[in-house]
Amino acid sequence: MTNRISRITLAAVALAAAALPANAQSPRGGAARGTPITPQLAAETFDTAWSVIDRSLWDTAVVNGPWKQARADLRPRALAATTVQQLRGVLAEMIGRLSYSHFEVIPGEVQQRLAESQSSGTGDAGMEVRLVDGRLLVTRVDSGGPAAEAGVRTGWALDAVGAKTAREMLSLLERIPGAREPRGRQLYAWMSAAGALRGQPGSRVRVRFLDGNNRTVTRELTLREPRGVQMVKFGNLPPLAVSWGSRRLQGPEGTTAGLIRFSYWMPPVVERLNAAMDSLRDADGIVVDLRGNLGGVGAMAPGFAGHFLDRVDTLGIMRTRTGTLYLVSYPRTVDTQARPVRPFAGPVAVLTDAMSASTSEFFAGGLQQLGRVRVFGEPTAAQALPAYAQKLPDGDVLMHAVADFTGKTGKRFEGLGVTPDVAAPPTRDALLAGRDPALEAALAWIAEVKRGRAPAR
C-alpha cells in the first residue's frame, strides 16, 4: 500500500506540473505533424497507447466493453495512417471514447518545447504572469525581486520576452488538446510564460510590456534565485521551486486574518504550515491562498485540514484498479511544541484559480463538501485525477489517469473542478489599481462572520 500511495501522489504532481517525467525517455524525438510514419511505427504507437490505458484504467466496465471495441474499430485506421498527424487523429478519437478528461496526446515537439522552457534554470524574474481575458497579465510582483526593482506593475500586459512574443507563446497552445478548454488554456499559458521568464541566475532577459495606457514599456531584468524558495526534488519529477509564506493581515472593522500561501504540497512545507498555524491561531479568520498551487503530495491535504476540523472526517476517496485510499483527516490537538491546542474554529477562506490543481483541489473541494471552508476566486483546474505522462514510440506523449477521486459526498472534481462559493476573478482594472478581488472578498466575509452578520461557512 505504501508504494501505491507514493506512486499516486507522485503522479498527481506530475500532472499538475505537466512536465515530462525523467524516466520517459524515448530514442525518438517529437515528429512534425506532416512527418511520414510507417505502418510498423503506427502499430507500435497505437498498441502502446491502448495497452497503457487498458492496464491502468480503474473503470473495468469500460475496459471490458467499449475500450476493447475501440481497439477493434480503430487499429486498422491507425495502421493505414501515412503521417504523424493522421495517427494523432486516430488516437484522439480513441481516447475521446472515454468519459473522462485527463486523457490526451500531446505532440512530442510541443512537449519538448514546454519541457525545455521549464528546465531552463532556477533564475527567476520575480513576478507571476497569468492569462486574464485572453491576455498575459502580470498578476503579482514579488517585493524586492528583479521585476519590482525594474518598476514592473501588476496589470501590465506581457508583450514579448526576448525575441519570443506573447502571441507566439499563446499560438503554441493551439496544438495542445487540453489547452482548448478555458481552464486548461490558462494552465498551459502560465507554463509557457513562466518558462520564458526563467533562466540561469545572473542572466538578463529583455521583457516588453504594455502598461495601463497600452504604451510599450521595455525592462531589462537580471534573473536571480528567488528568496524564500527551496528547490525540491521528489521522485522522478524535475526540481520544483517550492515557496511559502504567512503573515497577519488587517481586515475591515479591525478584524485580523492569517494569510498562508505556498506553491506546492511538498514535505519541506509541512513544518512551515504547522508553525504558521501556531502563530496565527488567535486571528479572527484564516485565508489559505492556493492560487497557483499546482498540487503535490496528496497525503498532505488531510494533515493540514486537521487544523480546521474538530472531528475525524474524510476529505476524499481515491479508487484505483486494485485498491481504495481514503484521505482521512484527524483533528490537530497539539502544536509544534507538543502543547495541547484546539483546532482552529473560526472562519477559513480558501482562494483558488485555474492553477489550483490536484492536491489543492483535494483540500479546497474536500473541506468545502464538509462545510468547513468557503472558497473565493476562480474555478480550479479540474485536474484532480492522479495521472502519468507516457512517452509513445513515435515521440508523442500520452497523458492518462490511473485513479478516480471524489469528495466525501461522491462529487467528482475531475473535469468539474471546485466552484468558488464567491466568484472573484482578477480583472486588469483591479490589477492596475493594486487590488486583489478574491482576497478582499475573503477578508470582508471574515469581518461579517466576526460581527455575526454572516454564517461561518
PDB file of N, CA and C in Angstrom, residues 238-315:
ATOM      1  N   PRO A 238      11.086  16.700 -12.132  1.00  0.00           N
ATOM      2  CA  PRO A 238      12.177  17.674 -12.191  1.00  0.00           C
ATOM      3  C   PRO A 238      12.165  18.519 -10.925  1.00  0.00           C
ATOM      4  N   PRO A 239      13.256  19.237 -10.605  1.00  0.00           N
ATOM      5  CA  PRO A 239      13.278  20.074  -9.396  1.00  0.00           C
ATOM      6  C   PRO A 239      12.134  21.087  -9.417  1.00  0.00           C
ATOM      7  N   LEU A 240      11.481  21.236  -8.270  1.00  0.00           N
ATOM      8  CA  LEU A 240      10.355  22.165  -8.149  1.00  0.00           C
ATOM      9  C   LEU A 240      10.743  23.305  -7.223  1.00  0.00           C
ATOM     10  N   ALA A 241      10.413  24.528  -7.610  1.00  0.00           N
ATOM     11  CA  ALA A 241      10.677  25.702  -6.772  1.00  0.00           C
ATOM     12  C   ALA A 241       9.527  25.846  -5.784  1.00  0.00           C
ATOM     13  N   VAL A 242       9.779  25.451  -4.538  1.00  0.00           N
ATOM     14  CA  VAL A 242       8.725  25.451  -3.520  1.00  0.00           C
ATOM     15  C   VAL A 242       8.864  26.716  -2.666  1.00  0.00           C
ATOM     16  N   SER A 243       7.830  27.524  -2.660  1.00  0.00           N
ATOM     17  CA  SER A 243       7.829  28.755  -1.865  1.00  0.00           C
ATOM     18  C   SER A 243       6.707  28.687  -0.845  1.00  0.00           C
ATOM     19  N   TRP A 244       6.832  29.452   0.215  1.00  0.00           N
ATOM     20  CA  TRP A 244       5.790  29.520   1.232  1.00  0.00           C
ATOM     21  C   TRP A 244       5.924  30.842   1.958  1.00  0.00           C
ATOM     22  N   GLY A 245       4.858  31.203   2.638  1.00  0.00           N
ATOM     23  CA  GLY A 245       4.883  32.424   3.423  1.00  0.00           C
ATOM     24  C   GLY A 245       3.605  32.551   4.223  1.00  0.00           C
ATOM     25  N   SER A 246       3.686  33.286   5.319  1.00  0.00           N
ATOM     26  CA  SER A 246       2.495  33.559   6.111  1.00  0.00           C
ATOM     27  C   SER A 246       2.644  34.933   6.744  1.00  0.00           C
ATOM     28  N   ARG A 247       1.530  35.584   6.945  1.00  0.00           N
ATOM     29  CA  ARG A 247       1.545  36.893   7.595  1.00  0.00           C
ATOM     30  C   ARG A 247       0.173  37.213   8.120  1.00  0.00           C
ATOM     31  N   ARG A 248       0.138  38.213   8.968  1.00  0.00           N
ATOM     32  CA  ARG A 248      -1.123  38.641   9.565  1.00  0.00           C
ATOM     33  C   ARG A 248      -1.620  39.876   8.820  1.00  0.00           C
ATOM     34  N   LEU A 249      -2.893  39.864   8.455  1.00  0.00           N
ATOM     35  CA  LEU A 249      -3.492  40.960   7.712  1.00  0.00           C
ATOM     36  C   LEU A 249      -4.539  41.665   8.565  1.00  0.00           C
ATOM     37  N   GLN A 250      -4.696  42.959   8.310  1.00  0.00           N
ATOM     38  CA  GLN A 250      -5.788  43.709   8.920  1.00  0.00           C
ATOM     39  C   GLN A 250      -6.967  43.696   7.950  1.00  0.00           C
ATOM     40  N   GLY A 251      -8.128  43.258   8.434  1.00  0.00           N
ATOM     41  CA  GLY A 251      -9.321  43.259   7.616  1.00  0.00           C
ATOM     42  C   GLY A 251     -10.228  44.413   7.962  1.00  0.00           C
ATOM     43  N   PRO A 252     -11.408  44.454   7.363  1.00  0.00           N
ATOM     44  CA  PRO A 252     -12.361  45.531   7.673  1.00  0.00           C
ATOM     45  C   PRO A 252     -12.786  45.507   9.142  1.00  0.00           C
ATOM     46  N   GLU A 253     -13.128  46.648   9.659  1.00  0.00           N
ATOM     47  CA  GLU A 253     -13.683  46.787  11.012  1.00  0.00           C
ATOM     48  C   GLU A 253     -12.763  46.233  12.087  1.00  0.00           C
ATOM     49  N   GLY A 254     -11.463  46.368  11.866  1.00  0.00           N
ATOM     50  CA  GLY A 254     -10.498  45.981  12.890  1.00  0.00           C
ATOM     51  C   GLY A 254     -10.271  44.495  13.039  1.00  0.00           C
ATOM     52  N   THR A 255     -10.782  43.711  12.130  1.00  0.00           N
ATOM     53  CA  THR A 255     -10.566  42.263  12.227  1.00  0.00           C
ATOM     54  C   THR A 255      -9.150  41.904  11.771  1.00  0.00           C
ATOM     55  N   THR A 256      -8.727  40.715  12.153  1.00  0.00           N
ATOM     56  CA  THR A 256      -7.416  40.223  11.722  1.00  0.00           C
ATOM     57  C   THR A 256      -7.593  38.873  11.033  1.00  0.00           C
ATOM     58  N   ALA A 257      -6.705  38.601  10.116  1.00  0.00           N
ATOM     59  CA  ALA A 257      -6.745  37.313   9.413  1.00  0.00           C
ATOM     60  C   ALA A 257      -5.321  36.845   9.169  1.00  0.00           C
ATOM     61  N   GLY A 258      -5.125  35.558   9.283  1.00  0.00           N
ATOM     62  CA  GLY A 258      -3.833  34.966   8.969  1.00  0.00           C
ATOM     63  C   GLY A 258      -3.837  34.491   7.523  1.00  0.00           C
ATOM     64  N   LEU A 259      -2.829  34.907   6.765  1.00  0.00           N
ATOM     65  CA  LEU A 259      -2.726  34.513   5.353  1.00  0.00           C
ATOM     66  C   LEU A 259      -1.607  33.490   5.209  1.00  0.00           C
ATOM     67  N   ILE A 260      -1.922  32.359   4.624  1.00  0.00           N
ATOM     68  CA  ILE A 260      -0.938  31.296   4.389  1.00  0.00           C
ATOM     69  C   ILE A 260      -0.920  30.999   2.899  1.00  0.00           C
ATOM     70  N   ARG A 261       0.270  31.006   2.332  1.00  0.00           N
ATOM     71  CA  ARG A 261       0.405  30.773   0.895  1.00  0.00           C
ATOM     72  C   ARG A 261       1.608  29.879   0.638  1.00  0.00           C
ATOM     73  N   PHE A 262       1.463  28.894  -0.243  1.00  0.00           N
ATOM     74  CA  PHE A 262       2.593  28.051  -0.617  1.00  0.00           C
ATOM     75  C   PHE A 262       2.359  27.523  -2.023  1.00  0.00           C
ATOM     76  N   SER A 263       3.456  27.170  -2.716  1.00  0.00           N
ATOM     77  CA  SER A 263       3.358  26.904  -4.152  1.00  0.00           C
ATOM     78  C   SER A 263       3.162  25.433  -4.489  1.00  0.00           C
ATOM     79  N   TYR A 264       3.596  24.532  -3.635  1.00  0.00           N
ATOM     80  CA  TYR A 264       3.423  23.098  -3.871  1.00  0.00           C
ATOM     81  C   TYR A 264       3.183  22.401  -2.544  1.00  0.00           C
ATOM     82  N   TRP A 265       2.443  21.293  -2.611  1.00  0.00           N
ATOM     83  CA  TRP A 265       2.275  20.445  -1.440  1.00  0.00           C
ATOM     84  C   TRP A 265       3.476  19.497  -1.393  1.00  0.00           C
ATOM     85  N   MET A 266       4.562  19.958  -0.791  1.00  0.00           N
ATOM     86  CA  MET A 266       5.781  19.169  -0.719  1.00  0.00           C
ATOM     87  C   MET A 266       6.248  19.074   0.739  1.00  0.00           C
ATOM     88  N   PRO A 267       6.934  17.973   1.105  1.00  0.00           N
ATOM     89  CA  PRO A 267       7.303  17.735   2.511  1.00  0.00           C
ATOM     90  C   PRO A 267       7.971  18.909   3.228  1.00  0.00           C
ATOM     91  N   PRO A 268       8.885  19.680   2.589  1.00  0.00           N
ATOM     92  CA  PRO A 268       9.501  20.780   3.356  1.00  0.00           C
ATOM     93  C   PRO A 268       8.510  21.825   3.854  1.00  0.00           C
ATOM     94  N   VAL A 269       7.297  21.830   3.300  1.00  0.00           N
ATOM     95  CA  VAL A 269       6.310  22.837   3.693  1.00  0.00           C
ATOM     96  C   VAL A 269       5.585  22.444   4.984  1.00  0.00           C
ATOM     97  N   VAL A 270       5.593  21.167   5.345  1.00  0.00           N
ATOM     98  CA  VAL A 270       4.760  20.687   6.447  1.00  0.00           C
ATOM     99  C   VAL A 270       5.008  21.461   7.736  1.00  0.00           C
ATOM    100  N   GLU A 271       6.256  21.512   8.162  1.00  0.00           N
ATOM    101  CA  GLU A 271       6.557  22.188   9.426  1.00  0.00           C
ATOM    102  C   GLU A 271       6.272  23.677   9.336  1.00  0.00           C
ATOM    103  N   ARG A 272       6.452  24.244   8.147  1.00  0.00           N
ATOM    104  CA  ARG A 272       6.146  25.672   7.963  1.00  0.00           C
ATOM    105  C   ARG A 272       4.658  25.924   8.174  1.00  0.00           C
ATOM    106  N   LEU A 273       3.830  25.038   7.637  1.00  0.00           N
ATOM    107  CA  LEU A 273       2.387  25.206   7.793  1.00  0.00           C
ATOM    108  C   LEU A 273       1.990  25.095   9.269  1.00  0.00           C
ATOM    109  N   ASN A 274       2.561  24.110   9.948  1.00  0.00           N
ATOM    110  CA  ASN A 274       2.226  23.940  11.363  1.00  0.00           C
ATOM    111  C   ASN A 274       2.680  25.149  12.185  1.00  0.00           C
ATOM    112  N   ALA A 275       3.867  25.655  11.891  1.00  0.00           N
ATOM    113  CA  ALA A 275       4.361  26.826  12.613  1.00  0.00           C
ATOM    114  C   ALA A 275       3.497  28.048  12.315  1.00  0.00           C
ATOM    115  N   ALA A 276       3.060  28.172  11.073  1.00  0.00           N
ATOM    116  CA  ALA A 276       2.199  29.299  10.718  1.00  0.00           C
ATOM    117  C   ALA A 276       0.895  29.238  11.505  1.00  0.00           C
ATOM    118  N   MET A 277       0.323  28.053  11.629  1.00  0.00           N
ATOM    119  CA  MET A 277      -0.918  27.931  12.393  1.00  0.00           C
ATOM    120  C   MET A 277      -0.689  28.281  13.857  1.00  0.00           C
ATOM    121  N   ASP A 278       0.475  27.915  14.413  1.00  0.00           N
ATOM    122  CA  ASP A 278       0.778  28.291  15.803  1.00  0.00           C
ATOM    123  C   ASP A 278       0.754  29.807  15.982  1.00  0.00           C
ATOM    124  N   SER A 279       1.322  30.506  15.010  1.00  0.00           N
ATOM    125  CA  SER A 279       1.435  31.964  15.158  1.00  0.00           C
ATOM    126  C   SER A 279       0.143  32.705  14.804  1.00  0.00           C
ATOM    127  N   LEU A 280      -0.768  32.026  14.124  1.00  0.00           N
ATOM    128  CA  LEU A 280      -1.984  32.714  13.659  1.00  0.00           C
ATOM    129  C   LEU A 280      -3.249  32.197  14.329  1.00  0.00           C
ATOM    130  N   ARG A 281      -3.085  31.364  15.328  1.00  0.00           N
ATOM    131  CA  ARG A 281      -4.242  30.704  15.933  1.00  0.00           C
ATOM    132  C   ARG A 281      -5.218  31.687  16.572  1.00  0.00           C
ATOM    133  N   ASP A 282      -4.746  32.878  16.966  1.00  0.00           N
ATOM    134  CA  ASP A 282      -5.633  33.836  17.627  1.00  0.00           C
ATOM    135  C   ASP A 282      -6.281  34.815  16.651  1.00  0.00           C
ATOM    136  N   ALA A 283      -6.060  34.632  15.349  1.00  0.00           N
ATOM    137  CA  ALA A 283      -6.660  35.541  14.362  1.00  0.00           C
ATOM    138  C   ALA A 283      -8.161  35.298  14.275  1.00  0.00           C
ATOM    139  N   ASP A 284      -8.872  36.294  13.736  1.00  0.00           N
ATOM    140  CA  ASP A 284     -10.322  36.136  13.574  1.00  0.00           C
ATOM    141  C   ASP A 284     -10.661  35.145  12.466  1.00  0.00           C
ATOM    142  N   GLY A 285      -9.773  34.983  11.515  1.00  0.00           N
ATOM    143  CA  GLY A 285     -10.014  34.050  10.422  1.00  0.00           C
ATOM    144  C   GLY A 285      -8.701  33.671   9.767  1.00  0.00           C
ATOM    145  N   ILE A 286      -8.732  32.624   8.968  1.00  0.00           N
ATOM    146  CA  ILE A 286      -7.550  32.165   8.233  1.00  0.00           C
ATOM    147  C   ILE A 286      -7.870  32.190   6.742  1.00  0.00           C
ATOM    148  N   VAL A 287      -6.926  32.666   5.953  1.00  0.00           N
ATOM    149  CA  VAL A 287      -7.029  32.634   4.492  1.00  0.00           C
ATOM    150  C   VAL A 287      -5.920  31.732   3.957  1.00  0.00           C
ATOM    151  N   VAL A 288      -6.293  30.664   3.288  1.00  0.00           N
ATOM    152  CA  VAL A 288      -5.317  29.769   2.655  1.00  0.00           C
ATOM    153  C   VAL A 288      -5.335  30.076   1.165  1.00  0.00           C
ATOM    154  N   ASP A 289      -4.249  30.646   0.682  1.00  0.00           N
ATOM    155  CA  ASP A 289      -4.172  31.069  -0.723  1.00  0.00           C
ATOM    156  C   ASP A 289      -3.544  29.951  -1.555  1.00  0.00           C
ATOM    157  N   LEU A 290      -4.391  29.247  -2.314  1.00  0.00           N
ATOM    158  CA  LEU A 290      -3.915  28.144  -3.151  1.00  0.00           C
ATOM    159  C   LEU A 290      -3.878  28.536  -4.624  1.00  0.00           C
ATOM    160  N   ARG A 291      -3.953  29.805  -4.921  1.00  0.00           N
ATOM    161  CA  ARG A 291      -3.858  30.232  -6.316  1.00  0.00           C
ATOM    162  C   ARG A 291      -2.438  29.954  -6.831  1.00  0.00           C
ATOM    163  N   GLY A 292      -2.367  29.283  -7.936  1.00  0.00           N
ATOM    164  CA  GLY A 292      -1.064  28.940  -8.487  1.00  0.00           C
ATOM    165  C   GLY A 292      -0.444  27.706  -7.869  1.00  0.00           C
ATOM    166  N   ASN A 293      -1.118  27.085  -6.914  1.00  0.00           N
ATOM    167  CA  ASN A 293      -0.584  25.877  -6.280  1.00  0.00           C
ATOM    168  C   ASN A 293      -1.005  24.680  -7.117  1.00  0.00           C
ATOM    169  N   LEU A 294      -0.037  24.079  -7.800  1.00  0.00           N
ATOM    170  CA  LEU A 294      -0.327  23.033  -8.784  1.00  0.00           C
ATOM    171  C   LEU A 294      -0.488  21.637  -8.187  1.00  0.00           C
ATOM    172  N   GLY A 295      -0.350  21.503  -6.874  1.00  0.00           N
ATOM    173  CA  GLY A 295      -0.568  20.197  -6.268  1.00  0.00           C
ATOM    174  C   GLY A 295       0.697  19.641  -5.655  1.00  0.00           C
ATOM    175  N   GLY A 296       0.734  18.331  -5.493  1.00  0.00           N
ATOM    176  CA  GLY A 296       1.892  17.693  -4.895  1.00  0.00           C
ATOM    177  C   GLY A 296       1.500  16.428  -4.169  1.00  0.00           C
ATOM    178  N   VAL A 297       2.036  16.265  -2.978  1.00  0.00           N
ATOM    179  CA  VAL A 297       1.820  15.033  -2.219  1.00  0.00           C
ATOM    180  C   VAL A 297       0.396  15.042  -1.653  1.00  0.00           C
ATOM    181  N   GLY A 298      -0.435  14.159  -2.173  1.00  0.00           N
ATOM    182  CA  GLY A 298      -1.847  14.160  -1.791  1.00  0.00           C
ATOM    183  C   GLY A 298      -2.068  13.913  -0.312  1.00  0.00           C
ATOM    184  N   ALA A 299      -1.192  13.121   0.315  1.00  0.00           N
ATOM    185  CA  ALA A 299      -1.369  12.788   1.729  1.00  0.00           C
ATOM    186  C   ALA A 299      -1.212  13.995   2.635  1.00  0.00           C
ATOM    187  N   MET A 300      -0.656  15.113   2.135  1.00  0.00           N
ATOM    188  CA  MET A 300      -0.506  16.300   2.968  1.00  0.00           C
ATOM    189  C   MET A 300      -1.825  17.027   3.188  1.00  0.00           C
ATOM    190  N   ALA A 301      -2.773  16.868   2.270  1.00  0.00           N
ATOM    191  CA  ALA A 301      -4.031  17.623   2.377  1.00  0.00           C
ATOM    192  C   ALA A 301      -4.805  17.272   3.643  1.00  0.00           C
ATOM    193  N   PRO A 302      -5.041  15.988   3.947  1.00  0.00           N
ATOM    194  CA  PRO A 302      -5.768  15.706   5.189  1.00  0.00           C
ATOM    195  C   PRO A 302      -4.999  16.121   6.437  1.00  0.00           C
ATOM    196  N   GLY A 303      -3.661  16.074   6.384  1.00  0.00           N
ATOM    197  CA  GLY A 303      -2.882  16.505   7.538  1.00  0.00           C
ATOM    198  C   GLY A 303      -3.085  17.975   7.843  1.00  0.00           C
ATOM    199  N   PHE A 304      -3.017  18.826   6.821  1.00  0.00           N
ATOM    200  CA  PHE A 304      -3.215  20.261   7.035  1.00  0.00           C
ATOM    201  C   PHE A 304      -4.673  20.556   7.387  1.00  0.00           C
ATOM    202  N   ALA A 305      -5.606  19.820   6.798  1.00  0.00           N
ATOM    203  CA  ALA A 305      -7.030  20.037   7.086  1.00  0.00           C
ATOM    204  C   ALA A 305      -7.347  19.786   8.549  1.00  0.00           C
ATOM    205  N   GLY A 306      -6.543  18.937   9.210  1.00  0.00           N
ATOM    206  CA  GLY A 306      -6.779  18.655  10.616  1.00  0.00           C
ATOM    207  C   GLY A 306      -6.705  19.881  11.509  1.00  0.00           C
ATOM    208  N   HIS A 307      -6.067  20.955  11.044  1.00  0.00           N
ATOM    209  CA  HIS A 307      -6.032  22.202  11.818  1.00  0.00           C
ATOM    210  C   HIS A 307      -7.406  22.859  11.880  1.00  0.00           C
ATOM    211  N   PHE A 308      -8.320  22.450  10.994  1.00  0.00           N
ATOM    212  CA  PHE A 308      -9.594  23.148  10.895  1.00  0.00           C
ATOM    213  C   PHE A 308     -10.794  22.254  11.186  1.00  0.00           C
ATOM    214  N   LEU A 309     -10.572  21.015  11.557  1.00  0.00           N
ATOM    215  CA  LEU A 309     -11.666  20.072  11.806  1.00  0.00           C
ATOM    216  C   LEU A 309     -11.666  19.645  13.272  1.00  0.00           C
ATOM    217  N   ASP A 310     -12.851  19.590  13.862  1.00  0.00           N
ATOM    218  CA  ASP A 310     -12.954  19.168  15.257  1.00  0.00           C
ATOM    219  C   ASP A 310     -13.391  17.722  15.380  1.00  0.00           C
ATOM    220  N   ARG A 311     -13.406  17.007  14.265  1.00  0.00           N
ATOM    221  CA  ARG A 311     -13.782  15.591  14.284  1.00  0.00           C
ATOM    222  C   ARG A 311     -13.006  14.857  13.191  1.00  0.00           C
ATOM    223  N   VAL A 312     -12.900  13.563  13.349  1.00  0.00           N
ATOM    224  CA  VAL A 312     -12.275  12.758  12.295  1.00  0.00           C
ATOM    225  C   VAL A 312     -13.225  12.733  11.100  1.00  0.00           C
ATOM    226  N   ASP A 313     -12.693  13.018   9.934  1.00  0.00           N
ATOM    227  CA  ASP A 313     -13.562  13.031   8.752  1.00  0.00           C
ATOM    228  C   ASP A 313     -12.741  12.703   7.502  1.00  0.00           C
ATOM    229  N   THR A 314     -13.443  12.526   6.385  1.00  0.00           N
ATOM    230  CA  THR A 314     -12.794  12.101   5.143  1.00  0.00           C
ATOM    231  C   THR A 314     -12.834  13.217   4.105  1.00  0.00           C
ATOM    232  N   LEU A 315     -11.651  13.590   3.628  1.00  0.00           N
ATOM    233  CA  LEU A 315     -11.586  14.631   2.591  1.00  0.00           C
ATOM    234  C   LEU A 315     -11.965  14.071   1.227  1.00  0.00           C
TER     235      LEU A 315
END
